[in-house]
Coordinates of C-alpha atoms in Angstrom, one line a residue:
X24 CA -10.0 24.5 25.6
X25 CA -10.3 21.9 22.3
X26 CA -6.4 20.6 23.5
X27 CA -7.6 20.3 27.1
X28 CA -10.8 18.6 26.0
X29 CA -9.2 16.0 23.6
X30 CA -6.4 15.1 26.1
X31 CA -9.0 14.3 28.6
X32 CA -10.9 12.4 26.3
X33 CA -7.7 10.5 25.3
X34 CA -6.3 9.4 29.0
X35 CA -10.2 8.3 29.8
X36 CA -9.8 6.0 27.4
X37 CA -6.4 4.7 27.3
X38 CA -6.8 4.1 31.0
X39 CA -9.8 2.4 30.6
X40 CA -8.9 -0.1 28.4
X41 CA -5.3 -1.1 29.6
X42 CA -6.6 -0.8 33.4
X43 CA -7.4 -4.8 33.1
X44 CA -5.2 -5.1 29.9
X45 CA -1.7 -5.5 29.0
X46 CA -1.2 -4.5 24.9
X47 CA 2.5 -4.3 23.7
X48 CA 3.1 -3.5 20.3
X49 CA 6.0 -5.3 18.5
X50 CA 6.8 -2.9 16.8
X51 CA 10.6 -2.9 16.6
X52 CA 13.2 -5.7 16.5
X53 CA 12.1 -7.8 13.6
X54 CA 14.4 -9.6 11.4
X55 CA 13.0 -10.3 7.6
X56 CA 14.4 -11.6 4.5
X57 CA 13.0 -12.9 1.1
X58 CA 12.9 -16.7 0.0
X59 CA 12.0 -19.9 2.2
X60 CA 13.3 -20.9 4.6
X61 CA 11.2 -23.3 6.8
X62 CA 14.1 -24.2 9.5
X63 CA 13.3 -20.3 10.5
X64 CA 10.4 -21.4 13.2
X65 CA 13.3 -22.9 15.0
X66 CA 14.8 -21.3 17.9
X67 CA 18.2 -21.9 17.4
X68 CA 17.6 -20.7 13.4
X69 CA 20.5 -18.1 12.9
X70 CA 19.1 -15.0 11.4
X71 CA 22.0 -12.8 12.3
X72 CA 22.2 -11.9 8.2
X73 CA 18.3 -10.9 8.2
X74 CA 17.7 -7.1 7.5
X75 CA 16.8 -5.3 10.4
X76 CA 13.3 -4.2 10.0
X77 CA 10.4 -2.2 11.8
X78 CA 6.8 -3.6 11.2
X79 CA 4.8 -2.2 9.7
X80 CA 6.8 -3.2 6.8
X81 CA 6.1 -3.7 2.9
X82 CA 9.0 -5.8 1.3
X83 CA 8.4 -4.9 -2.2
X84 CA 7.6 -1.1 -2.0
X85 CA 11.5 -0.1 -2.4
X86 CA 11.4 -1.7 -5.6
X87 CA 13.0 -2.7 -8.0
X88 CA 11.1 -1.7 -10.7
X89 CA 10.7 -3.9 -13.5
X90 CA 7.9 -4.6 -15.8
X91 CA 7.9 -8.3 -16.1
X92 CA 6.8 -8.6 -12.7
X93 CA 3.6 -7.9 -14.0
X94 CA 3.5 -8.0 -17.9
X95 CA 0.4 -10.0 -20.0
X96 CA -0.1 -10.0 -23.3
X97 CA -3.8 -10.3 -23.7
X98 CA -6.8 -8.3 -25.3
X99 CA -9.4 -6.9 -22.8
X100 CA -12.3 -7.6 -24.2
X101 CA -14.4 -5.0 -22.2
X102 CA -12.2 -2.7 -24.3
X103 CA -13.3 -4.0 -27.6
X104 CA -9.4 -5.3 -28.5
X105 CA -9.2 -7.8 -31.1
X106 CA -5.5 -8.3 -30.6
X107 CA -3.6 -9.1 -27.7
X108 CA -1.0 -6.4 -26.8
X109 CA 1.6 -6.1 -24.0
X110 CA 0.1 -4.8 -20.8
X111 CA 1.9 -3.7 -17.6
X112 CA 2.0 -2.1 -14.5
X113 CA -1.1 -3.2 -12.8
X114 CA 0.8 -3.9 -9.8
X115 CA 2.9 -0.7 -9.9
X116 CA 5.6 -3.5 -11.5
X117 CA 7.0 -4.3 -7.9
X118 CA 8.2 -7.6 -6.9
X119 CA 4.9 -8.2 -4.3
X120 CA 5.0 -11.7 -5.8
X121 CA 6.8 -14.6 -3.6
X122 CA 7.8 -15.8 0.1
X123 CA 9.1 -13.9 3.0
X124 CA 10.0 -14.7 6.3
X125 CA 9.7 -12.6 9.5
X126 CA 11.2 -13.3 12.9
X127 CA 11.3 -11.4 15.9
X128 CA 11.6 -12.1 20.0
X129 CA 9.3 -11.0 23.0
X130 CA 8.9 -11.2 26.6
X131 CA 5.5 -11.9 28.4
X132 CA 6.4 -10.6 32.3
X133 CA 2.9 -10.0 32.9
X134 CA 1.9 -13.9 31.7
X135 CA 1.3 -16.4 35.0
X136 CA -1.9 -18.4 35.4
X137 CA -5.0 -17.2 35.3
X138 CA -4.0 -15.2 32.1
X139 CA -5.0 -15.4 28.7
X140 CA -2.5 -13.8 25.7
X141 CA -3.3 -13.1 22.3
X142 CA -1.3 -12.2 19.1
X143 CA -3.8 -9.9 17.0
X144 CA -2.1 -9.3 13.1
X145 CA -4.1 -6.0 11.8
X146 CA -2.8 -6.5 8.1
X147 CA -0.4 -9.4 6.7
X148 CA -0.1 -10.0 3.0
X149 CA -0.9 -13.0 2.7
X150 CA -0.9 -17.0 2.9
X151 CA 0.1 -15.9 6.6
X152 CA 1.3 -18.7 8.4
X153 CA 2.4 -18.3 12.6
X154 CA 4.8 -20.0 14.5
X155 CA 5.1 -19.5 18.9
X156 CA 8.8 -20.8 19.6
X157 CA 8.9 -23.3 17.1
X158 CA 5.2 -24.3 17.0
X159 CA 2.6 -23.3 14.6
X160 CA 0.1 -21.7 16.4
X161 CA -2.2 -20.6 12.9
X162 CA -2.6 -19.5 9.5
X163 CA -4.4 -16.8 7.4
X164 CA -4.4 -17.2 3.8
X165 CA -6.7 -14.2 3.0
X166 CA -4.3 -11.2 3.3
X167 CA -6.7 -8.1 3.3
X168 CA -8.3 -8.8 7.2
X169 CA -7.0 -8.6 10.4
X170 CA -6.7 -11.4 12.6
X171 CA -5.5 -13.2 15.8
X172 CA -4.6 -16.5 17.4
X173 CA -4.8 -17.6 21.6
X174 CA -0.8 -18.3 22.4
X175 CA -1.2 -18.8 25.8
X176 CA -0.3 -22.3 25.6
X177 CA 2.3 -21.7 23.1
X178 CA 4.5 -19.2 25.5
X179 CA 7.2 -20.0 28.2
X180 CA 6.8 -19.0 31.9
X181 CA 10.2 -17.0 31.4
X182 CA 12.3 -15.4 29.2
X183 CA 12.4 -14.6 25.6
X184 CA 9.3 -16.1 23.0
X185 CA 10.4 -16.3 18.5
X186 CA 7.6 -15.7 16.5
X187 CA 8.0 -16.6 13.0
X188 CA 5.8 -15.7 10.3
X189 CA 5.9 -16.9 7.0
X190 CA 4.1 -14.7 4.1
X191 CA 3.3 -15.9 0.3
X192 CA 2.2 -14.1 -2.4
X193 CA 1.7 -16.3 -5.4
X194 CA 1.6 -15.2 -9.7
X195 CA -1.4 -13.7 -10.6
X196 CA -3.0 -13.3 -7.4
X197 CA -4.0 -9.7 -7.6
X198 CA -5.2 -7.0 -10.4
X199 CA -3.5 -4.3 -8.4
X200 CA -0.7 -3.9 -6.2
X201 CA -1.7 -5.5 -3.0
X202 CA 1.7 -5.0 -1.1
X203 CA 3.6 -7.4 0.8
X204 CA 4.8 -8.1 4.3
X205 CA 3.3 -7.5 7.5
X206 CA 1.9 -4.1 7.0
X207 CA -0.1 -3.4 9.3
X208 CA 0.7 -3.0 13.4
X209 CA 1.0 -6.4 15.4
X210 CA 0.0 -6.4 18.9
X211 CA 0.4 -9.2 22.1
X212 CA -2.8 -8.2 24.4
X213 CA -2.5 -10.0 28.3
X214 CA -5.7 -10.4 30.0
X215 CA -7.4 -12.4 32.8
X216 CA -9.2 -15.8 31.4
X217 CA -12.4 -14.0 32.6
X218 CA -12.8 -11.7 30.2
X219 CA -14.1 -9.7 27.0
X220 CA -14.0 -12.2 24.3
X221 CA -11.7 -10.0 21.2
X222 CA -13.4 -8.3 18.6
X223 CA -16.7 -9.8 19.8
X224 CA -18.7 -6.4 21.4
X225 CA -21.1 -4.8 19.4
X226 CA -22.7 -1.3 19.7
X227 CA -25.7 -0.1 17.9
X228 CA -28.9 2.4 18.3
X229 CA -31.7 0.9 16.8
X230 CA -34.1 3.7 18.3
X231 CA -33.7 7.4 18.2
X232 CA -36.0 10.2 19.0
X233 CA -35.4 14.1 20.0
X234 CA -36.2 13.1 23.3
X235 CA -34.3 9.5 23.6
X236 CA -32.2 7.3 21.9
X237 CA -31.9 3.4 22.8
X238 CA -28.0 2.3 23.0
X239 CA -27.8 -1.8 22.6
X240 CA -24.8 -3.4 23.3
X241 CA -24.0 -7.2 23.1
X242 CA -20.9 -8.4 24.3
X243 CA -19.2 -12.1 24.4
X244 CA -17.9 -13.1 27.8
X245 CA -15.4 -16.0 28.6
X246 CA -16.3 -17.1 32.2
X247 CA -19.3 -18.2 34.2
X248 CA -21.0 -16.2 37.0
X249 CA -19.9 -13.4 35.7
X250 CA -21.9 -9.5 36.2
X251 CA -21.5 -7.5 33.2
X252 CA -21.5 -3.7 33.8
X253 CA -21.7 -0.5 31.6
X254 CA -21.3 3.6 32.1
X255 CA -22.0 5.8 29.2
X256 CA -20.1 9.0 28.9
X257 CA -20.6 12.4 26.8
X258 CA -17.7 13.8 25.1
X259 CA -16.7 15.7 28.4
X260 CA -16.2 12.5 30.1
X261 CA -19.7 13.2 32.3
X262 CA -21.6 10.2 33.5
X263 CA -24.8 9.8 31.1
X264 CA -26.6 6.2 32.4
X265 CA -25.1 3.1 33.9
X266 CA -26.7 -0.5 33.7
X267 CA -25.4 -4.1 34.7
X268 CA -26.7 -7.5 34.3
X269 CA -25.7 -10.8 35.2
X270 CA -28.2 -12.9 32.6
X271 CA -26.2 -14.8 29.9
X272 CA -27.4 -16.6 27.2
X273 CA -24.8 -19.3 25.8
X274 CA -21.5 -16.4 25.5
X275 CA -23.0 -13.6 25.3
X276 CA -24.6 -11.3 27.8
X277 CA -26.8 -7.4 26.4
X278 CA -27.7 -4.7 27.4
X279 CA -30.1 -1.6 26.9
X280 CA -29.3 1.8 28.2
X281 CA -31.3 5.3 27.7
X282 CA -29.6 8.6 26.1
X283 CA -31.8 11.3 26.9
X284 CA -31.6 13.8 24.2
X285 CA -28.9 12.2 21.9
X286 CA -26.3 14.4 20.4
X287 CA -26.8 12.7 17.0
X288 CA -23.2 12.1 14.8
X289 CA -22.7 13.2 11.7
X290 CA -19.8 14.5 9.1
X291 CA -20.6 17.7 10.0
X292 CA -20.7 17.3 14.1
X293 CA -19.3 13.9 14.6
X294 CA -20.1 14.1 18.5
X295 CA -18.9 10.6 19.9
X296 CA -20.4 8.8 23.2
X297 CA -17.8 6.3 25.4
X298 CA -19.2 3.3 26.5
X299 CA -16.8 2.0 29.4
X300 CA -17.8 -2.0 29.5
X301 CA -16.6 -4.1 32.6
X302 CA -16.7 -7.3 33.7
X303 CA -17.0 -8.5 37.1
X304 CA -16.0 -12.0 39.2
X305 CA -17.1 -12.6 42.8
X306 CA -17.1 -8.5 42.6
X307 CA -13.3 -8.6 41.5
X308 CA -13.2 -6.9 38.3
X309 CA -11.6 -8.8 35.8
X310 CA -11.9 -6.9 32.6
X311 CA -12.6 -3.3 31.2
X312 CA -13.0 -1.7 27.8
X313 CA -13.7 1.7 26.5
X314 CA -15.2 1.8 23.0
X315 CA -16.2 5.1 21.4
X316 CA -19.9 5.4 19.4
X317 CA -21.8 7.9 17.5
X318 CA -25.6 7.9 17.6
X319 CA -27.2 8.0 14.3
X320 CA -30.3 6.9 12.1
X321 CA -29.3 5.5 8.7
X322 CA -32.3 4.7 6.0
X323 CA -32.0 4.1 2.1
X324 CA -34.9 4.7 0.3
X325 CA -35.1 3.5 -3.4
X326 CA -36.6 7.0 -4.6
X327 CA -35.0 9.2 -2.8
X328 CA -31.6 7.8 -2.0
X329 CA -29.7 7.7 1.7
X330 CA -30.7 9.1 4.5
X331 CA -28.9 10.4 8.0
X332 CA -30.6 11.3 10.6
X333 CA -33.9 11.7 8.1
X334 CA -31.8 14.3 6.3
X335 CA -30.9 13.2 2.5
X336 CA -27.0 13.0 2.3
X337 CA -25.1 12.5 -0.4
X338 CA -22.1 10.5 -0.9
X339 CA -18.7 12.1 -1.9
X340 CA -16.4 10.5 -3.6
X341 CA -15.6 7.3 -5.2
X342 CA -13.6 4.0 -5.8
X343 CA -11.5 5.3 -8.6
X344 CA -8.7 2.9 -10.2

């Protein structure tokens, strides 16, 4: 019954959010190697002598090993050393430091106008610098955040699309090992102009009772005369409350929608609500998202430490290097 249960859970949401939504995942494909080589945003570049890689990829996690990759001599004075003394493997004495290059080709069949693409990076270590067939399109010097860039006007109308994407890592730049490489998943997400602006919805409970519990959501909209509409579902996929609005202030456009009693989220029953959010044109819709939530009360109280749900909760575990 648990199997039957999650899989219906899971096809709610996949179809929800690719029902207005094109996501492919580039996944395989890539070519990388080390060293610079800025003639590799070209199209023409020959990379035919690149190793064949899959992404996520970490360039310096096969090694090799050596310990003047990250060897001091220095006295840490939190220590209480006088003398300076040789000091390695901070960085797990892998060669993280240094450029790379990525290349890899892609095909948009689902791009005309009226369509809006994205390239979303979840993890790229670091000084991350993007180039759309030959064009920079972007950069990202912090390498521990996920971000993403608008190609639409980068992209051809047919055929293949390079991306290139150069990645630094310069001496000294981290106490541990921070990797290297793209590391984490990199997506191309097709969608209508009129639509969900990325990363920019925002789900909270600010009220809760045994009785009720208020569910806010703010969302940022690209597009005028626009109605934005919302269904909240239990864990069973059954209809709890529906709302829409068509009131927009500046981008974004809110809403407040009524749980009656709220199966509240914790470690021990972490019982998750799906908001489906859509977004309407002239009664065409033109967008559609399904993000899961928990509803919970969180309070810290300086005498009596963290509370969830008004039950005191410890935390277990810690940041241990």
């Amino acid at each position: 019954m648990k199997q039957i249960l999650f899989l219906t859970i899971v096809f709610l949401i996949a179809t929800s959010v690719f029902a207005q939504r094109n996501v492919t995942t580039l996944e395989k494909g890539w070519k990388f190697t080390k060293g610079d080589f800025p003639e590799a945003t070209n199209t023409n570049f020959d990379d035919s002598k690149w190793e064949n890689v899959t992404v996520p990829h970490d360039w310096a996690i096969y090694g090799p090993f050596d310990k003047t990759v990250d060897m001091q001599v220095i006295a840490i004075t939190q220590n209480n050393e006088k003398v300076a003394t040789e000091k390695t493997g901070r960085t797990g004495a892998l060669p993280f430091v240094g450029v790379g290059w990525y290349r890899t080709n892609f095909s948009v069949p689902e791009f005309k106008k009226g369509k809006k693409v994205l390239l979303t990076f979840d993890g790229a270590m670091s000084e991350a610098q993007v180039f759309v067939n030959g064009q920079k399109v972007g950069e990202r010097p912090y390498g521990y955040s996920y971000f993403y860039f608008d190609i639409t006007s980068y992209l051809k109308t047919e055929g293949n699309n390079l991306l290139a994407v150069r990645l630094e890592n310069r001496p000294k730049s981290s106490r541990w090992y921070p990797g290297a490489g793209i590391y984490r998943k990199v997506q191309i997400i097709v969608k209508d102009e009129v639509s969900f602006e990325h990363w920019g919805t925002f789900i909270t409970t600010p009220l809760i009772s045994d009785e009720v519990a208020k569910v806010n959501i703010k969302a940022k909209v690209n597009g005028s005369d626009v109605k934005f509409v919302t269904v909240i579902k239990d864990s069973n996929g059954n209809e709890i409350n529906s709302s829409s609005t068509t009131q927009k202030f500046g981008d974004e456009m809110e809403q407040n929608l009524a749980v009656s009693n709220p199966k509240l989220w914790s470690p021990e029953t972490p019982y998750l609500y799906t908001a489906i959010i859509q977004v309407y044109q002239n009664n065409i819709l033109k967008d559609e998202q399904a993000i899961r939530f928990g509803i919970r009360k969180i309070e810290f109280k300086a005498d009596e430490g963290f509370f969830l749900n008004g039950k005191v909760t410890k935390f277990r575990g810690v940041c241990l290097h």
